[in-house]
Amino acid sequence: MLFILVALLALGLTPRAAEAKLDVVVTIPSLETIVHAVGGEWVTTHAIARPTQDPHFVDAKPSEMLRLAKADLLVLSGLSLEQAWLTPLLQGSRNPKVQSGAPGYVDCSSFVKVLDVPVTIDRSQGDIHPGGDPHYLMHPRNAQRVAIGIYKALVHADPAHTSAYKANLVRFLKALRAKSSEWLALFKPLAGKPLISYHRSVKYLARYLGLRMLVELEPKPGIPPSPGHVLKVIEVAKANHATVILHETYYPTKTATY
Amino acid sequence: MRTDRLIVAVLTLGLIVGSATFASAAPKPQGPPSDDAFLKKVESDLGKKDPTLRKPKSMLSELLPEIAVSVGVSAAYYRDTKSIYTTGADDPSQNGFTLNYLELTLYKNIDPYFRASVVLNFGFESIETEEAYVETLGVPGGLKFRAGFFKTGFGRINARHTHTWDFIDRPVVNGKFFGVEGHRLLGAEASWLAPLPWYLLVGASVGMPDGEESNRSFFGGEKKLDKWKQVVVVAYVKQFFTLGPNWSLNLGFSGAFGPNPTADGKHSFIYGGDLYIKYRPVTSGSYFQASLLAEWMIRQRQTTMKTLTDSGGFVELALQLAKRWRVALRAEHVDNLENDYLDPDQHGARQRYSVSLAFVPSEFSRIRLQGNLDHNRFAPSTLSGAIFATLEVTFGSHPPHPY
């Protein structure tokens, strides 16, 4: 009887089998970086959009549906950035774990502070985002908020590796906060200077670095620069001595170079 | 005495083993306490997420379905008005102006299990149901079920609505073999996404042919038999392959089978193959893409005399020249069939060539100039041309289109 008791207790002491990695699908590459930083060796990540692609116009390829079909978590930017192509992927994936509203659907916009929530929503103003400006990752404080939110989602899905995720999160936050001070020092000379951007996407960066947003090359969001508007921009730039144009890599550079 | 010592030994052993078990069952160590303190500091520094920064949606919008409207208007000039042989309900079918389509799409997730979609088509004097179906959301194993009235998954272009096409008119073969609305069934469908390393979707639909507009080769507009005897079955396989970072390939095979009205026990069979190749370079700052779409169908209709076999298809090349400019070319062919008494006004070999230039101001509007050259052996003018100018818009929250 004692032998049985010991045997039963011994069973309780045996280590559990090694767990499989968490499969995380991410919409944009910048979010993938954060997921990878917090998840570390316990997650495999895959980003649907390429860094060179305009995230508003990604193809909803069936191969991405397959990726989503096997995913444990979907991490997205939200605020209608991916709405044109993510919905068919979610429907085609047939994976209930990552549908909107499920715990595996991680909308990072719910973690951050959002700028530019429009008062009126009308498409005559261009391709506006009804929930607010979705380019929030450009502000390091939002990136920290997103990292914490992703950490919580990972812990919910995979509580066994909580300590590893926590250590990774702390390491990421410390590194980011240190870098943030460096960047602020680097950009100090530009503080208050006027800035031109291609798309209405750099408000967060401008706020963070203390830059002044002057005008965009797009006459309205989503509308490519027209000759008339470009001339106006040149006038405004000259009048304000603006010398810096900020540009995402996925927009054509012809106009900015001119 | 010996019993007492035995009891003490057991209890001690039990205590040792028990405490070891308790220790291992306790929550794993959470890392150094300084990590928790650091996180607390960061979270308070970042401030609590302020829910008032986000405008909450009003409750009403959560209860209403998503609604979208699509409208297409065109102006057409046909060189020979006696040689107009359109095969699509939305085609510009007369000289002058045409309201190609006025569609109202309503859709919503009903509950965690189902999603409903309804598409209504408005004419000047009628409202028709174009599609109305319910599909499942979270059935495990990659399965999806659908029931209602829907465009079947035969080929690529059949299930898509006119406003997603690169041309304003329906491909001749689709209209000739199925009907002016393409193939639709009132019934049920099951599809399965295979757990393979590449995308493989297998599906089958079964249903009633509903009218001449969607089931010309089957019991289209004919006097109805006992309903279950009319059932049409569609089966399809769709595959997708990524060929490197810039190329993708879609390959599909479809079949439709069902009784036809020529005589009892006679059936029609339609087989189709489809191909869609897309080139989209993933280089910075470029919106260029090129795609090739091709479909071919073979139809066999059993009759009391012999089996009538004909075929047809189309090839489309589309070039996205800039963010807002798109050019497309199409070549079509349908066979010649002597003495086709089932299709008396549509027999004869026919080729049609089309070119389209579209200016797309945004994802929600499109202006197109299209030219057609129709070589139709059995039309009064064997060779006739047409020019269309179209304006198509979508407003509301339209569901995104499949790839």
XYZ file of C-alpha atoms in Angstrom, chain B residues 20 48 69 99 116 138 156 161 175 214 219 274 307 315 341 376:
16
model
C 7.873 17.689 -3.018
C -3.840 53.341 -18.396
C -24.786 49.365 -52.832
C -28.481 50.626 -66.055
C -25.698 35.486 -43.742
C -16.265 27.828 -37.139
C -13.400 31.588 -61.330
C -20.287 39.873 -59.400
C -23.756 33.013 -70.395
C -28.905 30.359 -64.309
C -33.887 22.324 -66.301
C -9.523 27.552 -64.998
C -25.165 13.739 -77.470
C -8.516 34.391 -72.014
C -32.213 22.636 -81.507
C -20.488 35.802 -85.105
